[in-house]
Short mmCIF file of C-alpha atoms in Angstrom, two decimals:
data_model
loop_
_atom_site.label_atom_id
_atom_site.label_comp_id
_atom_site.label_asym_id
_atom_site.label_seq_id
_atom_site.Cartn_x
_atom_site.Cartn_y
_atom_site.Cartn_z
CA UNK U 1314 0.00 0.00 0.00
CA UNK U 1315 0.87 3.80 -1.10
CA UNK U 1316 0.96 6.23 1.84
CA UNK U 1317 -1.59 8.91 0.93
CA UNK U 1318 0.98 11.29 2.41
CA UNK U 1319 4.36 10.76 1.00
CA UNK U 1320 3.44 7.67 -1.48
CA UNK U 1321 6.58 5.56 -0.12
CA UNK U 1322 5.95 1.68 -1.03
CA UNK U 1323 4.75 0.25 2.97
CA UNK U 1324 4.15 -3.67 3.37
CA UNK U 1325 0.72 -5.41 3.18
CA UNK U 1326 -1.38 -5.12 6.63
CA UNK U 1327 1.09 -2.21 8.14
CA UNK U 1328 -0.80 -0.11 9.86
CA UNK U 1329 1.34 2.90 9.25
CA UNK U 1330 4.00 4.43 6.65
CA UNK U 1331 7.35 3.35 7.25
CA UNK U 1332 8.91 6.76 6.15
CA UNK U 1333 6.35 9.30 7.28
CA UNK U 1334 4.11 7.79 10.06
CA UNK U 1335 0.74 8.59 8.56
CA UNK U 1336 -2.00 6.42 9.13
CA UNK U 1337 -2.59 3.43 6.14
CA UNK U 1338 -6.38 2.47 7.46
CA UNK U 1339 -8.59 4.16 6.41
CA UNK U 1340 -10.83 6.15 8.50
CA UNK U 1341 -13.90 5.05 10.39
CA UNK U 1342 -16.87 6.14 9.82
CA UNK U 1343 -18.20 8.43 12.80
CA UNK U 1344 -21.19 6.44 14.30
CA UNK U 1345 -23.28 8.84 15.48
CA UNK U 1346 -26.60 10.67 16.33
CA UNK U 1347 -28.19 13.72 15.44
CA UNK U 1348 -29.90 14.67 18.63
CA UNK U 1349 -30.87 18.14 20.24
CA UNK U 1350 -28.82 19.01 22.87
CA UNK U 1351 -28.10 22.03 25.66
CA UNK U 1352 -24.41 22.14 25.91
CA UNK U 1353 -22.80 24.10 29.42
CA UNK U 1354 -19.42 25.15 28.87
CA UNK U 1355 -17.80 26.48 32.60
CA UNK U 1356 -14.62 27.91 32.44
CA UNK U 1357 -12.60 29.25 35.39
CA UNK U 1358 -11.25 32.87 34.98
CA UNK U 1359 -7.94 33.99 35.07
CA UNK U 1360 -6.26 30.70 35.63
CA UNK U 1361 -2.99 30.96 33.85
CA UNK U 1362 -2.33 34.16 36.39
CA UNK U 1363 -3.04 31.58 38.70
CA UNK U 1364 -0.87 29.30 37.55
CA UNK U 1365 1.60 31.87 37.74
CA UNK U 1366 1.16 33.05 41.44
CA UNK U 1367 0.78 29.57 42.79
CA UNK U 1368 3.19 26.27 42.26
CA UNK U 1369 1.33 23.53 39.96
CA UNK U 1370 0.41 21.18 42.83
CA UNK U 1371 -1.82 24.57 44.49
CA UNK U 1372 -3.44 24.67 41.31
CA UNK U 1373 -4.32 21.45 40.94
CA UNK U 1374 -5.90 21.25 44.56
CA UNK U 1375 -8.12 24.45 43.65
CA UNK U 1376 -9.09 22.79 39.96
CA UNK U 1377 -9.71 19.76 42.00
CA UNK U 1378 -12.24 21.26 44.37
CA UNK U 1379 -13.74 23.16 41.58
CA UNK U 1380 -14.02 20.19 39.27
CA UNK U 1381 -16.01 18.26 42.72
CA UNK U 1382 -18.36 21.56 42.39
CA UNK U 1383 -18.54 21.40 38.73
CA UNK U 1384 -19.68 17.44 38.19
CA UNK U 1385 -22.13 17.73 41.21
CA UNK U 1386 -24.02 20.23 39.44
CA UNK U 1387 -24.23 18.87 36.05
CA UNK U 1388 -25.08 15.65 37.50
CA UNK U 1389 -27.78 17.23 39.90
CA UNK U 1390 -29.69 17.75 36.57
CA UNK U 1391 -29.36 15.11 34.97
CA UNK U 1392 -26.45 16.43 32.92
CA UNK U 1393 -23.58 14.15 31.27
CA UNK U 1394 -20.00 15.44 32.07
CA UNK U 1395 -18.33 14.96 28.27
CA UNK U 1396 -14.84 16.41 29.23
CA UNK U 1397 -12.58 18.18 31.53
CA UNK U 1398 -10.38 20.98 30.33
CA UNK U 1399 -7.81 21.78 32.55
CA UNK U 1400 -9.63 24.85 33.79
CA UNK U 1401 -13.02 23.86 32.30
CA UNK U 1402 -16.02 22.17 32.13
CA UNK U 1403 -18.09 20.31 28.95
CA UNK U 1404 -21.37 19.13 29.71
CA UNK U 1405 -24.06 17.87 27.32
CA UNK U 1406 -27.81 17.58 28.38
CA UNK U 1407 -30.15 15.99 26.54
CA UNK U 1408 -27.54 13.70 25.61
CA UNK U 1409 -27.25 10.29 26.27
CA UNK U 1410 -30.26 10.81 28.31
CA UNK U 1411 -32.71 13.07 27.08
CA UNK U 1412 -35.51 15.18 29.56
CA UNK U 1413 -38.51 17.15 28.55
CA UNK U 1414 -36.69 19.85 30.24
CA UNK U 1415 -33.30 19.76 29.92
CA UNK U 1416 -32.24 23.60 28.93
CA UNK U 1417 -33.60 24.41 32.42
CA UNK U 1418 -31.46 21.63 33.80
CA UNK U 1419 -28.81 23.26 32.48
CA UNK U 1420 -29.23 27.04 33.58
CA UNK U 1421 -30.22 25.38 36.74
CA UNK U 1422 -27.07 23.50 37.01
CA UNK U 1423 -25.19 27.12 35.51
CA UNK U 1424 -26.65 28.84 38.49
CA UNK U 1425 -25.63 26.30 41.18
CA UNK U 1426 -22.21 25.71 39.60
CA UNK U 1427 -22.44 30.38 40.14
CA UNK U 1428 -23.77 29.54 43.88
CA UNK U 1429 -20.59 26.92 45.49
CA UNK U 1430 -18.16 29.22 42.90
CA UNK U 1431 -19.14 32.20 45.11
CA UNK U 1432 -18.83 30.04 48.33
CA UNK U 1433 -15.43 28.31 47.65
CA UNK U 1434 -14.07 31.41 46.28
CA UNK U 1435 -13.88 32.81 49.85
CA UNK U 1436 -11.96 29.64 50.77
CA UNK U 1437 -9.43 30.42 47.95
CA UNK U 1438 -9.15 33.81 48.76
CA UNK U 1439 -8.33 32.58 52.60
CA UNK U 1440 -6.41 29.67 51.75
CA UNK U 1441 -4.20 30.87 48.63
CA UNK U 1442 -4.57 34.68 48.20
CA UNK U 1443 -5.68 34.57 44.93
CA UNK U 1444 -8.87 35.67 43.39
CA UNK U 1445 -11.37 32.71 42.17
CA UNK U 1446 -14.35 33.22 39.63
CA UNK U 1447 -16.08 31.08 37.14
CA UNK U 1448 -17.86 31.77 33.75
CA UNK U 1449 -21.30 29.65 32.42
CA UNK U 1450 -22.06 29.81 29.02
CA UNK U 1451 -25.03 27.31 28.11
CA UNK U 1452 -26.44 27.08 24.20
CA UNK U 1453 -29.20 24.75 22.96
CA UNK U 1454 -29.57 23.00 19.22
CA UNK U 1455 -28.17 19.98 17.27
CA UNK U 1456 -25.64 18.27 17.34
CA UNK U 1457 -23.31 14.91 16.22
CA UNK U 1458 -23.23 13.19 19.60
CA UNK U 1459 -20.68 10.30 18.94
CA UNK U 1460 -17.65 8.30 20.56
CA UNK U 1461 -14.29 9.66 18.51
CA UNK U 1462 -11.27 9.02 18.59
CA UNK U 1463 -9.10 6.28 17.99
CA UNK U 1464 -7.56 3.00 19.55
CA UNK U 1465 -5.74 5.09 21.93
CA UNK U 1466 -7.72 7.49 23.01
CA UNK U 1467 -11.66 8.22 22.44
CA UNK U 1468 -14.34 10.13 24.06
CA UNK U 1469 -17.97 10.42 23.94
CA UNK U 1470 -18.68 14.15 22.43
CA UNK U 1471 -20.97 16.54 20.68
CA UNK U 1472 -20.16 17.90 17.53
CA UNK U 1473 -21.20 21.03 15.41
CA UNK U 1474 -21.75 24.91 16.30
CA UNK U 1475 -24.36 23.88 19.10
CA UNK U 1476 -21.06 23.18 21.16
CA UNK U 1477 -18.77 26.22 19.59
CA UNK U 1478 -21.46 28.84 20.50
CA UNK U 1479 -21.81 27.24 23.95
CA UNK U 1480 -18.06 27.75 24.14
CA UNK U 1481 -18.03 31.58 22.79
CA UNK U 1482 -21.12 32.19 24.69
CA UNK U 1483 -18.85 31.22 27.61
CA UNK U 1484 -16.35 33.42 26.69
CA UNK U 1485 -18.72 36.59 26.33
CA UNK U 1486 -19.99 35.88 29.60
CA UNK U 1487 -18.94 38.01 32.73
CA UNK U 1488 -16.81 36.75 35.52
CA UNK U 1489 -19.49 35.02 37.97
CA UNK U 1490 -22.52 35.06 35.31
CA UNK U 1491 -24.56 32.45 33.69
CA UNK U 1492 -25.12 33.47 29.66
CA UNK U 1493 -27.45 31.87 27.76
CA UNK U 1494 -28.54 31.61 23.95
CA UNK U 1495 -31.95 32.79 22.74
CA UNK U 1496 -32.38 29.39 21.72
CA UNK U 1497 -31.84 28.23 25.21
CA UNK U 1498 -34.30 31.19 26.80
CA UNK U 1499 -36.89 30.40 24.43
CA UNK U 1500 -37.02 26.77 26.22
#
C-alpha cells in the first residue's frame, strides 16, 4: 500500500508508513446521532495568572475542588459530564439521556455551579490569596453526539456549532454570570 501522504511503497497489513508515520487504514466512519442538545461550557477565569502566582500542585488542589463543584451540578440535573479541560467544564444535556426539560437543567445547574463558585471562592481567597471566579455559558440546538477518537484514546462528544457557540457564549460571559442563547431562553 501507497501512503496517501508521501506515497513511499509500505508492506501489506502495516498499519502505518514506514517513512512518514501517517495512518494506512482508512478512516472510520463516525457512528453517530443527530440529537438536540443544551451544551454548558464552565470555564474558570484567570487561571494561567493563577498558575503563575501559585506552584502547579496549588493549582491542581483548587481545579480539583472546583471540578467536585462542577460534576455535582451537572449531575444534579441530569447532565452528562463529556470532558474536563484543565480549567473547564463540557457538559451535554439531553444527551445520552434526554428530559422534557433539559435547557432548564442546564441554567439550573449554571446557576448552582455560580452559587458553590461564590462560596469556595472565599476559601481560595483565605487559603491561597488569589482571586477565584467562574464563567457559564449554556447554548441549545443539534448536534453529532458520537464516541471519537481512535484506539488510543476516544471520548464520547458533541459535535457542530451547538457546542462552539456554547463555548463563545462562555467566553462573552462576565466573571461570575450564567449566559445563555436565545435558543436556550426560548425553552
Amino acid at each position: 500500500m501507497n501512503c496517501p501522504r508521501c506515497q513511499t511503497a509500505n508492506p501489506e497489513g502495516a498499519r502505518f508508513c514506514l517513512n512518514c508515520g501517517a495512518s494506512l487504514q482508512a478512516p472510520r466512519p463516525v457512528e453517530g446521532e443527530r440529537r438536540f442538545v443544551t451544551v454548558l461550557f464552565a470555564d474558570v477565569v484567570d487561571s494561567t495568572a493563577m498558575g503563575e502566582q501559585l506552584d502547579p500542585e496549588q493549582v491542581a488542589e483548587i481545579m480539583d475542588g472546583a471540578f467536585a463543584f462542577l460534576n455535582a451540578a451537572v449531575a444534579k440535573y441530569g447532565g452528562t459530564v463529556a470532558r474536563l479541560l484543565g480549567d473547564a467544564v463540557l457538559a451535554f444535556f439531553g444527551a445520552p439521556v434526554a428530559h422534557e426539560d433539559d435547557a432548564e437543567r442546564a441554567v439550573r445547574a449554571g446557576l448552582d455551579i455560580q452559587a458553590k463558585a461564590k462560596e469556595y471562592a472565599q476559601q481560595i481567597k483565605r487559603n491561597y490569596g488569589v482571586d477565584f471566579e467562574v464563567r457559564v455559558g449554556i447554548n441549545t440546538g443539534l448536534a453529532v453526539l458520537a464516541a471519537v477518537g481512535d484506539e488510543i484514546k476516544t471520548e464520547y462528544t458533541a459535535m457542530g456549532d451547538t457546542t462552539n457557540l456554547a463555548a463563545r457564549m462562555q467566553s462573552a460571559a462576565k466573571p461570575g454570570s450564567v449566559l445563555i442563547s436565545a435558543e436556550t431562553y426560548h425553552l
